[in-house]
mmCIF file of C-alpha atoms in Angstrom:
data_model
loop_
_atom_site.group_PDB
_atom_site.id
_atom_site.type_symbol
_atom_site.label_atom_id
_atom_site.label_comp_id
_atom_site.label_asym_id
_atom_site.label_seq_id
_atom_site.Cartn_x
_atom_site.Cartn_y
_atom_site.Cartn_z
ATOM 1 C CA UNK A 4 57.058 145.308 127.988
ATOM 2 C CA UNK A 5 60.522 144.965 126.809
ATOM 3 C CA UNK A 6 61.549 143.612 123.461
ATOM 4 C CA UNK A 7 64.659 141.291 123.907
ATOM 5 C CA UNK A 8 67.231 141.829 121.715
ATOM 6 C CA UNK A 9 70.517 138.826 121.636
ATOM 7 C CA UNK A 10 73.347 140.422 120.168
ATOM 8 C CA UNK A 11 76.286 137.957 119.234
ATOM 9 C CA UNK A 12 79.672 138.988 121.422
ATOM 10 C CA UNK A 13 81.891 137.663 119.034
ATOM 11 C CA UNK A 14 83.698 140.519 117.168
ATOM 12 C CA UNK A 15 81.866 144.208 117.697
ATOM 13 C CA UNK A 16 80.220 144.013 114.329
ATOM 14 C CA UNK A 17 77.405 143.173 116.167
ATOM 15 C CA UNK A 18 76.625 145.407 118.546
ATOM 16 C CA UNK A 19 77.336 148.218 116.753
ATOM 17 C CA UNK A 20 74.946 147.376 114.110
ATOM 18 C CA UNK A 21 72.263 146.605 116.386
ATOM 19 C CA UNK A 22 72.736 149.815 118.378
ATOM 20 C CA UNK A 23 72.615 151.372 114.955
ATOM 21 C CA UNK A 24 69.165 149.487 114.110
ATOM 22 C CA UNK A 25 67.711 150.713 117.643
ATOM 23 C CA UNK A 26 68.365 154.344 117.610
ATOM 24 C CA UNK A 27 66.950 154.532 113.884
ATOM 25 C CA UNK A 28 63.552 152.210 116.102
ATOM 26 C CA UNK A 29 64.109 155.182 118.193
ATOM 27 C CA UNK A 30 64.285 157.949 116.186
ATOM 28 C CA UNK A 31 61.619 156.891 112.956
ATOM 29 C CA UNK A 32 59.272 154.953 115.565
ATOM 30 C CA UNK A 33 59.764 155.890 118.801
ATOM 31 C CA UNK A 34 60.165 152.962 120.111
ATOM 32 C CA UNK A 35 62.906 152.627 123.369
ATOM 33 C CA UNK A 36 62.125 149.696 125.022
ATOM 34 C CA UNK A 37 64.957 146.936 123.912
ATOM 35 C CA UNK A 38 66.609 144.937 126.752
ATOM 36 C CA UNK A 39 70.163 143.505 125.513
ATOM 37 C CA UNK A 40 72.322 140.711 125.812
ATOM 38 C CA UNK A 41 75.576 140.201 125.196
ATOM 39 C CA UNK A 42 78.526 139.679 126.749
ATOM 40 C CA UNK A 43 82.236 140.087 126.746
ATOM 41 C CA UNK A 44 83.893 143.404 124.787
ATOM 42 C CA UNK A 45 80.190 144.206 123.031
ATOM 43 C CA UNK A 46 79.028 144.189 126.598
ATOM 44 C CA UNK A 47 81.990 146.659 127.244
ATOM 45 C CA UNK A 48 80.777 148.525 124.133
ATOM 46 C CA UNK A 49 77.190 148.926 124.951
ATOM 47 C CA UNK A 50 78.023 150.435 128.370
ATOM 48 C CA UNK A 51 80.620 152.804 127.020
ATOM 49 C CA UNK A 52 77.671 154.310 124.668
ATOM 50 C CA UNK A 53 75.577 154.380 127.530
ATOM 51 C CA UNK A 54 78.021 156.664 129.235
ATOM 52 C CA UNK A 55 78.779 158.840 126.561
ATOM 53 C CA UNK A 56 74.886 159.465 124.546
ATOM 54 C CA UNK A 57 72.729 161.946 125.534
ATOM 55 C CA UNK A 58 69.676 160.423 123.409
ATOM 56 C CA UNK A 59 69.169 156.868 124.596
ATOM 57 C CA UNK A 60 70.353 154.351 127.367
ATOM 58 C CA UNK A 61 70.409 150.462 126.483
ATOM 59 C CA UNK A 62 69.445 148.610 129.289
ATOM 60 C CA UNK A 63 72.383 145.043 128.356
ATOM 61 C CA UNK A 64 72.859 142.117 130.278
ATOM 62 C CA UNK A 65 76.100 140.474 130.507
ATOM 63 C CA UNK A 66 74.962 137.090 129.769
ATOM 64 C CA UNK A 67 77.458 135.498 127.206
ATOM 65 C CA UNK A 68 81.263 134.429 127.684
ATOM 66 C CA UNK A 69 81.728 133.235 123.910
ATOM 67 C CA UNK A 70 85.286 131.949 123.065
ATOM 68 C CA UNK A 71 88.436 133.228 121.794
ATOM 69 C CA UNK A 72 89.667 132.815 117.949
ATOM 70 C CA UNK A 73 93.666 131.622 118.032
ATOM 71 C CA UNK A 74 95.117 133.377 115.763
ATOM 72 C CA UNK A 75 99.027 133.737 115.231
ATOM 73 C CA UNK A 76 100.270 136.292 113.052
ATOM 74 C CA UNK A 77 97.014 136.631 110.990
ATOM 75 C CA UNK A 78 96.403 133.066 110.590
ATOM 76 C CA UNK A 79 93.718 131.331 112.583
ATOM 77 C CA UNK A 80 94.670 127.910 113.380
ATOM 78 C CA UNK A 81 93.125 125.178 115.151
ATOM 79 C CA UNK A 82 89.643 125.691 114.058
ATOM 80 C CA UNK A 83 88.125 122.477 114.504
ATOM 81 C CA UNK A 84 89.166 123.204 118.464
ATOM 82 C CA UNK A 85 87.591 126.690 118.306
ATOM 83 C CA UNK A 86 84.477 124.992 116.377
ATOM 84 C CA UNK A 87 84.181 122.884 119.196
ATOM 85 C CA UNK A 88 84.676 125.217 121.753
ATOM 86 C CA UNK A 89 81.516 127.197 119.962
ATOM 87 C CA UNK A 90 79.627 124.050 120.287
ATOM 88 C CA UNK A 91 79.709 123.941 124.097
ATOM 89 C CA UNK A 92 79.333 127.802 124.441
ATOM 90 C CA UNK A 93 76.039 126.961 122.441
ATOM 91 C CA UNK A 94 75.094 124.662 124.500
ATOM 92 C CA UNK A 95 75.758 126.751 127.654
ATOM 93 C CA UNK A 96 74.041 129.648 125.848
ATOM 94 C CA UNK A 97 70.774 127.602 125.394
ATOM 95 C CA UNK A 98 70.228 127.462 129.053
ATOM 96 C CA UNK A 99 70.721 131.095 130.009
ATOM 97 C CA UNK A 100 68.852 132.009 127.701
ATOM 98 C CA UNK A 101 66.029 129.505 128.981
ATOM 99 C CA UNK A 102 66.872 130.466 132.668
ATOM 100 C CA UNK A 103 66.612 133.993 131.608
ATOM 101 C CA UNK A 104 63.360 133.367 129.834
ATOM 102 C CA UNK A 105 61.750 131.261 132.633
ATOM 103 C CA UNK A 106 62.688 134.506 134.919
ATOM 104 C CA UNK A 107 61.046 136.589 132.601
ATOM 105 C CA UNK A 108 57.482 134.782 132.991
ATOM 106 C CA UNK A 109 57.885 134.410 136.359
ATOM 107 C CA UNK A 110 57.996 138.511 136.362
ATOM 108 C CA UNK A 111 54.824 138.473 134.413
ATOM 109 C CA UNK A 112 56.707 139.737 131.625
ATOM 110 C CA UNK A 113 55.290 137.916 128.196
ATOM 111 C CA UNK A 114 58.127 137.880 125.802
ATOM 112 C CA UNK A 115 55.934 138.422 122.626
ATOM 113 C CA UNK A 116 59.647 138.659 119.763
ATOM 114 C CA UNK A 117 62.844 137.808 120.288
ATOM 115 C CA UNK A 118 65.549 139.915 117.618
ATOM 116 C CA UNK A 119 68.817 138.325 117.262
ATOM 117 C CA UNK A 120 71.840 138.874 115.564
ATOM 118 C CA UNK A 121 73.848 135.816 115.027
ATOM 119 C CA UNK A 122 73.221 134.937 118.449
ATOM 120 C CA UNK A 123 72.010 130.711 117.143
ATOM 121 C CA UNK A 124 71.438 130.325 121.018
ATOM 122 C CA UNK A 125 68.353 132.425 121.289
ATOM 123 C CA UNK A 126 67.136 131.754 118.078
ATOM 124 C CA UNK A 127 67.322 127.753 119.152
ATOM 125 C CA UNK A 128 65.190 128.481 122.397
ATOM 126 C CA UNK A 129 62.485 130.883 120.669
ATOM 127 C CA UNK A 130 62.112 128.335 118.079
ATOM 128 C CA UNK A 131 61.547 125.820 120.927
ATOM 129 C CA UNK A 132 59.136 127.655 122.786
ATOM 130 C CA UNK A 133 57.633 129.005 119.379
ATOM 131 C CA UNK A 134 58.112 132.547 120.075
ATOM 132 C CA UNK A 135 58.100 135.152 117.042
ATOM 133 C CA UNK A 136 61.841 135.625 115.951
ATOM 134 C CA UNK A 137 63.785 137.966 114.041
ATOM 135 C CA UNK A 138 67.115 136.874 112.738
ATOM 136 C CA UNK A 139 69.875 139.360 111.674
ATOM 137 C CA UNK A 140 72.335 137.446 110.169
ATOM 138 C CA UNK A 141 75.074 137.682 107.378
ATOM 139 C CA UNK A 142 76.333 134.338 107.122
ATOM 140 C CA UNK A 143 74.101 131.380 105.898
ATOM 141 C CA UNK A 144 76.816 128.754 106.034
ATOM 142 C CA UNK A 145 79.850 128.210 107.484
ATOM 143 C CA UNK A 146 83.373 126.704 106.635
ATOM 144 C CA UNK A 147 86.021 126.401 108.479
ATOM 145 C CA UNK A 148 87.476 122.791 108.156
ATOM 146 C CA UNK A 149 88.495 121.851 105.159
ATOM 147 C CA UNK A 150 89.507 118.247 105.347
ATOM 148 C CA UNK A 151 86.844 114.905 105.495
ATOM 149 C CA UNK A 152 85.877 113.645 108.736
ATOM 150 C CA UNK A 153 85.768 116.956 110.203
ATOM 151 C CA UNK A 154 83.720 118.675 107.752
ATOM 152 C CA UNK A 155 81.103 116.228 108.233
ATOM 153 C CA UNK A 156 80.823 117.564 111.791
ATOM 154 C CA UNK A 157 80.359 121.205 110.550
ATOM 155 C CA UNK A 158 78.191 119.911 107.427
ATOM 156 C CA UNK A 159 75.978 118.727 110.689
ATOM 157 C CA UNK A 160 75.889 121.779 112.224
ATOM 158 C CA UNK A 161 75.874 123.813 108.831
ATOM 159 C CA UNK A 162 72.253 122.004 108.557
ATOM 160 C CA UNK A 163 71.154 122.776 111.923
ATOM 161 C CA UNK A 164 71.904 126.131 111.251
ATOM 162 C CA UNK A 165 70.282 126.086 108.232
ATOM 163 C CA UNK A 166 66.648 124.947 109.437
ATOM 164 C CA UNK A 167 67.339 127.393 112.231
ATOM 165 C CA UNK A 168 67.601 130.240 109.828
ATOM 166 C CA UNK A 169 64.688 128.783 107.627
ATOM 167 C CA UNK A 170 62.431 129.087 110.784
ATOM 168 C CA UNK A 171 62.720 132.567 112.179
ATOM 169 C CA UNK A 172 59.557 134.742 110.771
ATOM 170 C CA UNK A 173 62.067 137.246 109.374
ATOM 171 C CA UNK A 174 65.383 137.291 108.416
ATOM 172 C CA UNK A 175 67.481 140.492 107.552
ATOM 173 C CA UNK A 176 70.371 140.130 105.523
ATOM 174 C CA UNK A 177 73.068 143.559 105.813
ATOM 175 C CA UNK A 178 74.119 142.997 102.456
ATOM 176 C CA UNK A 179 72.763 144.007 98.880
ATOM 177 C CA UNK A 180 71.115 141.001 97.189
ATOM 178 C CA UNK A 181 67.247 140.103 95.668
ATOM 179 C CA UNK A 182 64.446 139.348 98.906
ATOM 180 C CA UNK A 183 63.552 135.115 98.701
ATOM 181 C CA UNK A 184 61.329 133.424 100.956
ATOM 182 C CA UNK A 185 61.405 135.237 104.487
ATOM 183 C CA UNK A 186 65.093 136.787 103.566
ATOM 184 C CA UNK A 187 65.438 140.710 103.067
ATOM 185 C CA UNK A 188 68.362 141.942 102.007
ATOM 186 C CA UNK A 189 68.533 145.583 103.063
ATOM 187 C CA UNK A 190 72.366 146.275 102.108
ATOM 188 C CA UNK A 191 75.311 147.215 104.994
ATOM 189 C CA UNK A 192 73.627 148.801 108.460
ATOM 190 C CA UNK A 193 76.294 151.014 109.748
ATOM 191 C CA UNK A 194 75.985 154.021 112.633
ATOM 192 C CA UNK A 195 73.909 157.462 111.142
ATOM 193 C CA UNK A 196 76.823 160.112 111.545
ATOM 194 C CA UNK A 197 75.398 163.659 112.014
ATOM 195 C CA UNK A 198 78.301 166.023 111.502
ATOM 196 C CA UNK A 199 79.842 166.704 108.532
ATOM 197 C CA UNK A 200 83.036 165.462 106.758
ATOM 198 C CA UNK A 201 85.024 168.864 107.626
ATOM 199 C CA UNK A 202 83.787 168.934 111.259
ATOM 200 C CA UNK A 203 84.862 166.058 111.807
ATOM 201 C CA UNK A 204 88.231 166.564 110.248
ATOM 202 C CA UNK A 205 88.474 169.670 112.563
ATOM 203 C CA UNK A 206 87.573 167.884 115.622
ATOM 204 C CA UNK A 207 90.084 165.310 115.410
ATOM 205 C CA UNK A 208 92.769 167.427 114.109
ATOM 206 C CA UNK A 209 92.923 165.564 110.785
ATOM 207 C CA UNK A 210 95.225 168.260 108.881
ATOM 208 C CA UNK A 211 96.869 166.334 106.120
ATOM 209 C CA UNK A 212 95.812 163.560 104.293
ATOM 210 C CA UNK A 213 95.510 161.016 107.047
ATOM 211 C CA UNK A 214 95.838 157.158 107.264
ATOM 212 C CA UNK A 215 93.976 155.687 109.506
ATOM 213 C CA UNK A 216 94.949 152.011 110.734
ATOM 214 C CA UNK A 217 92.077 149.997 112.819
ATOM 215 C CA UNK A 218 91.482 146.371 113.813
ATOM 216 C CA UNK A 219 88.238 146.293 115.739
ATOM 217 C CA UNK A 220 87.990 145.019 119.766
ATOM 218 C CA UNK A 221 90.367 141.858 119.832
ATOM 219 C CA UNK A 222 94.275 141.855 119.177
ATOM 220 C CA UNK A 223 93.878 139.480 116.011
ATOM 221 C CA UNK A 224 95.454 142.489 114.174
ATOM 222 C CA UNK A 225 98.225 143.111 115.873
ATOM 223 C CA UNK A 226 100.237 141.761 113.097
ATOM 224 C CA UNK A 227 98.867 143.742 110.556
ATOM 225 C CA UNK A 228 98.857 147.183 112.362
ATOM 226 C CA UNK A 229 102.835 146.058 112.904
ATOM 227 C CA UNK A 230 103.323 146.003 109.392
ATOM 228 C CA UNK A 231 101.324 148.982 108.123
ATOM 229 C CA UNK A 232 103.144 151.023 110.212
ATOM 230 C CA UNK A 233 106.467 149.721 108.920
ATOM 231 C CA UNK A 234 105.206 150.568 105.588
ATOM 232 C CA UNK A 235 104.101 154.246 106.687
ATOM 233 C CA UNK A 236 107.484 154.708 107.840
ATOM 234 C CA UNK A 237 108.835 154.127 104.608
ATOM 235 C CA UNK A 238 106.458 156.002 102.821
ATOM 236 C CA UNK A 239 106.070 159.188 105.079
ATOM 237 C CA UNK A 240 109.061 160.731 103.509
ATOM 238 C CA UNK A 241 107.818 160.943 100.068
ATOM 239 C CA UNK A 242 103.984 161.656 101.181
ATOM 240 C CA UNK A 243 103.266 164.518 103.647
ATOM 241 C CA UNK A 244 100.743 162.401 105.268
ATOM 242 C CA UNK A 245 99.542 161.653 109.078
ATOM 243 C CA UNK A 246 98.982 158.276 110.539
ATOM 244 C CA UNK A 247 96.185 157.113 113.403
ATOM 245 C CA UNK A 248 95.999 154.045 114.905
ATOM 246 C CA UNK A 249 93.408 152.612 117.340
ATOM 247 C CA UNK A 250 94.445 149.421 119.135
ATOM 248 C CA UNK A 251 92.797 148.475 122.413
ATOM 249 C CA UNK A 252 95.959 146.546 123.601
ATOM 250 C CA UNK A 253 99.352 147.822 124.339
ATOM 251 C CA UNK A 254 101.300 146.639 120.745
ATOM 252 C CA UNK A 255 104.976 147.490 121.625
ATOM 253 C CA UNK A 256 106.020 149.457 118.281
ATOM 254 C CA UNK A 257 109.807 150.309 118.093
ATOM 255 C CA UNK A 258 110.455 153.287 119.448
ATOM 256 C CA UNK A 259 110.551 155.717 117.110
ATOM 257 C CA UNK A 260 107.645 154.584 115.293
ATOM 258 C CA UNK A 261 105.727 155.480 118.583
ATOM 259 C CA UNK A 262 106.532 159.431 117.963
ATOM 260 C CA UNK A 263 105.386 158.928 114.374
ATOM 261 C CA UNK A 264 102.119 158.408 114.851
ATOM 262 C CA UNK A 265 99.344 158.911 117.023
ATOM 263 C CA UNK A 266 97.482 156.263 118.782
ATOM 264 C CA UNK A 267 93.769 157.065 119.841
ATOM 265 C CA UNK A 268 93.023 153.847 121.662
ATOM 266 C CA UNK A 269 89.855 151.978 121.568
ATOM 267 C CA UNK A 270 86.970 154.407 120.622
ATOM 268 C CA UNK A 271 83.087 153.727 120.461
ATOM 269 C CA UNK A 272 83.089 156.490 117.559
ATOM 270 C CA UNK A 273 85.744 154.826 115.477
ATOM 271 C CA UNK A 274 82.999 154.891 112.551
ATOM 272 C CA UNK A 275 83.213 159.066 112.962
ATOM 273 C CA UNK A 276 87.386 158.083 112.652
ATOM 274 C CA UNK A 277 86.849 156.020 109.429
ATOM 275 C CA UNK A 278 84.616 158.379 107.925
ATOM 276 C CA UNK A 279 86.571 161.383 108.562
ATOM 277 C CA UNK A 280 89.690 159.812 107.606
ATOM 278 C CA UNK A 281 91.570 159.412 103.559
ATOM 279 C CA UNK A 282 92.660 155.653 103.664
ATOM 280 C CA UNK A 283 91.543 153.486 106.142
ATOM 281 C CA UNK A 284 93.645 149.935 106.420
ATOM 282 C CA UNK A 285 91.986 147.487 108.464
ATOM 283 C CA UNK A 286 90.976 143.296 108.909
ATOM 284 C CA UNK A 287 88.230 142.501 106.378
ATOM 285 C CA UNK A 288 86.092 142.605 109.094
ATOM 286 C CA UNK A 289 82.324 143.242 108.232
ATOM 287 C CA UNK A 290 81.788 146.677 110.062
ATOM 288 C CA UNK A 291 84.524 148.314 108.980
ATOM 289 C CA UNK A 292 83.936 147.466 104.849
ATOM 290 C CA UNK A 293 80.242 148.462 105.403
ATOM 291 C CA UNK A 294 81.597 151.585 107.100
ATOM 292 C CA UNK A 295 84.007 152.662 104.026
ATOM 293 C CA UNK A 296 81.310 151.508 101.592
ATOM 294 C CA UNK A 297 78.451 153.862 103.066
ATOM 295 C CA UNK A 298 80.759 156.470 104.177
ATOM 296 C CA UNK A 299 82.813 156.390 100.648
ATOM 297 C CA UNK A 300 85.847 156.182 102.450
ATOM 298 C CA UNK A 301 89.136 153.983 100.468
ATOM 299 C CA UNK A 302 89.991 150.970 102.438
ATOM 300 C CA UNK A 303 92.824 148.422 102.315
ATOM 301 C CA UNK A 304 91.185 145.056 103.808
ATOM 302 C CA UNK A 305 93.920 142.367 105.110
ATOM 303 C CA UNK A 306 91.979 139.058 106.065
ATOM 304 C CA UNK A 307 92.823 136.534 108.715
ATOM 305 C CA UNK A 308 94.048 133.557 107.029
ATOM 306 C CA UNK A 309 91.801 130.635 106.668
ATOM 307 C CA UNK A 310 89.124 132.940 108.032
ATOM 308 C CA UNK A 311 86.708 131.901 105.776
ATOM 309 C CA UNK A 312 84.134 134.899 106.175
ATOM 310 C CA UNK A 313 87.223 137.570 106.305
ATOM 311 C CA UNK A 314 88.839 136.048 103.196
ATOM 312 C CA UNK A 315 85.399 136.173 101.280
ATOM 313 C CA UNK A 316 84.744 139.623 101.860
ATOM 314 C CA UNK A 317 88.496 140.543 101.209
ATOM 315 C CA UNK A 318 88.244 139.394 97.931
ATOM 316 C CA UNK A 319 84.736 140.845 96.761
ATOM 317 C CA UNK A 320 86.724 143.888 98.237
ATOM 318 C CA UNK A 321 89.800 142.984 95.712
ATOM 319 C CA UNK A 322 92.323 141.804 98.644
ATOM 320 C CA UNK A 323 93.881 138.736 99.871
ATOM 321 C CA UNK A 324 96.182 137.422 102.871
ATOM 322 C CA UNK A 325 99.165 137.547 100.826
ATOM 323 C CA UNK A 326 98.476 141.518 99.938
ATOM 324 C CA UNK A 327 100.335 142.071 103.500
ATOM 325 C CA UNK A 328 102.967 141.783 101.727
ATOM 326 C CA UNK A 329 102.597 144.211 98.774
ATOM 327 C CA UNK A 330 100.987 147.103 101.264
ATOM 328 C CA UNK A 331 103.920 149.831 100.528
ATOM 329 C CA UNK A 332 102.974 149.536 96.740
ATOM 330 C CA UNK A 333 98.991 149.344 97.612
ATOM 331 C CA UNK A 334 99.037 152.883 100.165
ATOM 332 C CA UNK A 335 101.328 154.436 97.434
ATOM 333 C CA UNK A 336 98.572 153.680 94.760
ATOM 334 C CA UNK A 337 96.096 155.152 97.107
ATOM 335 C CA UNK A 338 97.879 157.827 98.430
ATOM 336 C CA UNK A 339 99.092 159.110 94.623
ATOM 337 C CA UNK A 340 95.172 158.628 93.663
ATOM 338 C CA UNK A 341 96.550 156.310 90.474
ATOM 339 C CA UNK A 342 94.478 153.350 92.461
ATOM 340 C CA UNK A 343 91.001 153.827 90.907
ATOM 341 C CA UNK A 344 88.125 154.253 93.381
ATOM 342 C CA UNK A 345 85.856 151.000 92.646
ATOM 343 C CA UNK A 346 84.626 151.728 95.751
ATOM 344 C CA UNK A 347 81.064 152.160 95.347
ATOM 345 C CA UNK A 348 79.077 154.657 97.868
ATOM 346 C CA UNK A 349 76.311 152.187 99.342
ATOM 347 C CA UNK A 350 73.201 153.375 101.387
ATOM 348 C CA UNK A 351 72.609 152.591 105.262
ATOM 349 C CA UNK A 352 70.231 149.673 105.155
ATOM 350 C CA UNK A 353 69.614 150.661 108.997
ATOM 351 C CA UNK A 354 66.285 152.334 108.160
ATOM 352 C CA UNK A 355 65.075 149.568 106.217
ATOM 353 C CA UNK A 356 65.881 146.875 108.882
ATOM 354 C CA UNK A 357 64.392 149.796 111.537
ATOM 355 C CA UNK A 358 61.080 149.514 109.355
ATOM 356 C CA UNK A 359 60.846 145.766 109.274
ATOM 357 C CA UNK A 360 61.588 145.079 113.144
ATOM 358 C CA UNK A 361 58.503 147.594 113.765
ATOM 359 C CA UNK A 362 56.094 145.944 111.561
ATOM 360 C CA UNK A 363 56.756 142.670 113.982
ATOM 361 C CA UNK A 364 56.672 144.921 117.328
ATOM 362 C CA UNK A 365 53.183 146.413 116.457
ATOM 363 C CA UNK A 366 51.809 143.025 115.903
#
């Protein structure tokens, strides 16, 4: 019987982390049998590791459509439309995911635990049909809208939220903090990497100290891979560096900025990139901070502005919006090595989450 597991579309933070959580199931338990679904790029994503591991196919559905952040040159605007937007993809979430259930027990298959991660849909549906559920999940609130009337709406669905989190038998928090109630905190979940450091180095030809710039599956960062570049062509000539870059999107660069670096595309292994690399620069995007934390890799974290989860972890991180602006000064620092290395070396919570999802599938 197989154990449904909903993993949120929007961003890849998700799926990678979940992937990560069911090949530790795999490996520690040996446990395979996870259906899940997504949709959109993480649906992409989930394929694409299909192709390319030896160890263990996913079966994923492409169930979600989820909608697109605006964003203009790293601000997000209009969020009370995208906030609404979310509302009716909710909404339009429920019933697949009821549909899909309904199918389910029609096939004779008993859905016994439903995992999610960030996927409120689900989670809504398994509480109504009371249905063991295992939230992973790190954000407890949201907000978005600043001003009155429209901050009421999202206090509203803040609470909704809320009691949906509340419910769930188990809730597993990525990030370090002290277990309350049904939350565990089991710190940042990132992909186990097998090879070394130096192998990886070699694989990827990364000869000199080497910068590398990623933004994750969408083209919010287009701006800021434009202007780290700029800044690496200033700086190349007084540091004997290399730069990467992996956009999925075609970003036209001038022209001879193209020859000055090398682009690698969109990669499923861009953790292996990020730990192999000296200085990664990237959004403040969740993955890729756990990813320099438990690899011990330097980061420079730009957030979208008015991003309210971005600009949060940008700052724990020491960064703001307005640091686009100072980035020649802050890849010298960490180029010259006079920028002190705060960065503390976390461990993979993957195991931990690994352990807790089995205690709930051998019930």
């Amino acid at each position: 019987n197989m154990t449904l597991f909903f993993s949120s579309p929007i961003g890849l933070g998700h799926i990678t982390r979940d992937i990560a959580i069911a090949k530790e199931i795999a490996r520690s338990f040996n446990y395979f049998d996870f259906d899940f679904i997504t949709g959109s790029k993480a649906f992409d994503f989930i394929c694409n590791e299909n192709d390319s591991s030896e160890e263990s196919k996913f079966n994923a559905h492409n169930l979600y459509f989820p909608p697109e952040f605006s964003i203009d040159d790293g601000k997000l605007s209009n969020s009370l439309v995208w906030l609404l937007k979310y509302v009716s993809y909710f909404r339009k979430s429920k019933i697949k995911v009821k549909k899909l259930l309904s199918t389910r027990d029609k096939n004779l298959e008993t859905t016994s635990l439903i995992i999610t991660d960030e996927d409120f849909a689900s989670l809504s549906v398994g509480k109504d049909l009371n249905i063991p559920r295992i939230l992973i999940t790190d954000i407890l609130r949201t907000h978005f809208i600043r001003n009155g009337l429209l901050s009421n709406i999202e206090k509203f669905l803040n609470n909704s939220m809320c009691s949906l989190i509340k419910s769930s038998d188990c809730v597993i928090i990525p990030e370090s903090g002290d277990n309350r109630d049904n939350f565990v905190y089991v710190g940042p979940i990132v992909r186990e990497i097998k090879a070394t450091r130096d192998e990886l180095r070699k694989r990827f030809s990364f000869n000199k100290k080497t910068i590398l710039i990623t933004t994750g599956g969408t083209s919010a960062g287009h701006y800021l891979i434009k202007r780290a570049v700029e800044s690496f062509m200033r700086l190349r000539k007084r540091f004997d560096c290399d730069l990467v870059v992996s956009f999925s999107s075609n970003i036209s660069l001038n022209d001879q900025g193209d020859k000055s670096y090398r682009n690698i595309g969109f990669v499923n292994n861009i953790h292996e990139f990020v730990y192999a690399a000296d200085l990664v620069i990237s959004l403040a995007g969740k993955s890729t901070i756990d990813e320099c934390l438990v690899y011990g890799t330097p980061g420079i974290f730009i957030p979208i502005k008015n991003h309210f989860e971005q600009e949060d972890r940008a700052r724990e991180m020491g960064f703001s919006y307005e640091d686009i602006n100072n980035l020649d000064i802050i890849i010298e620092e960490n180029l010259s090595g006079s920028r002190l290395k705060k960065e503390r070396k976390a461990s993979n919570g993957a195991a931990m989450a690994a352990t807790l999802i089995n205690e709930y599938l051998n019930k």
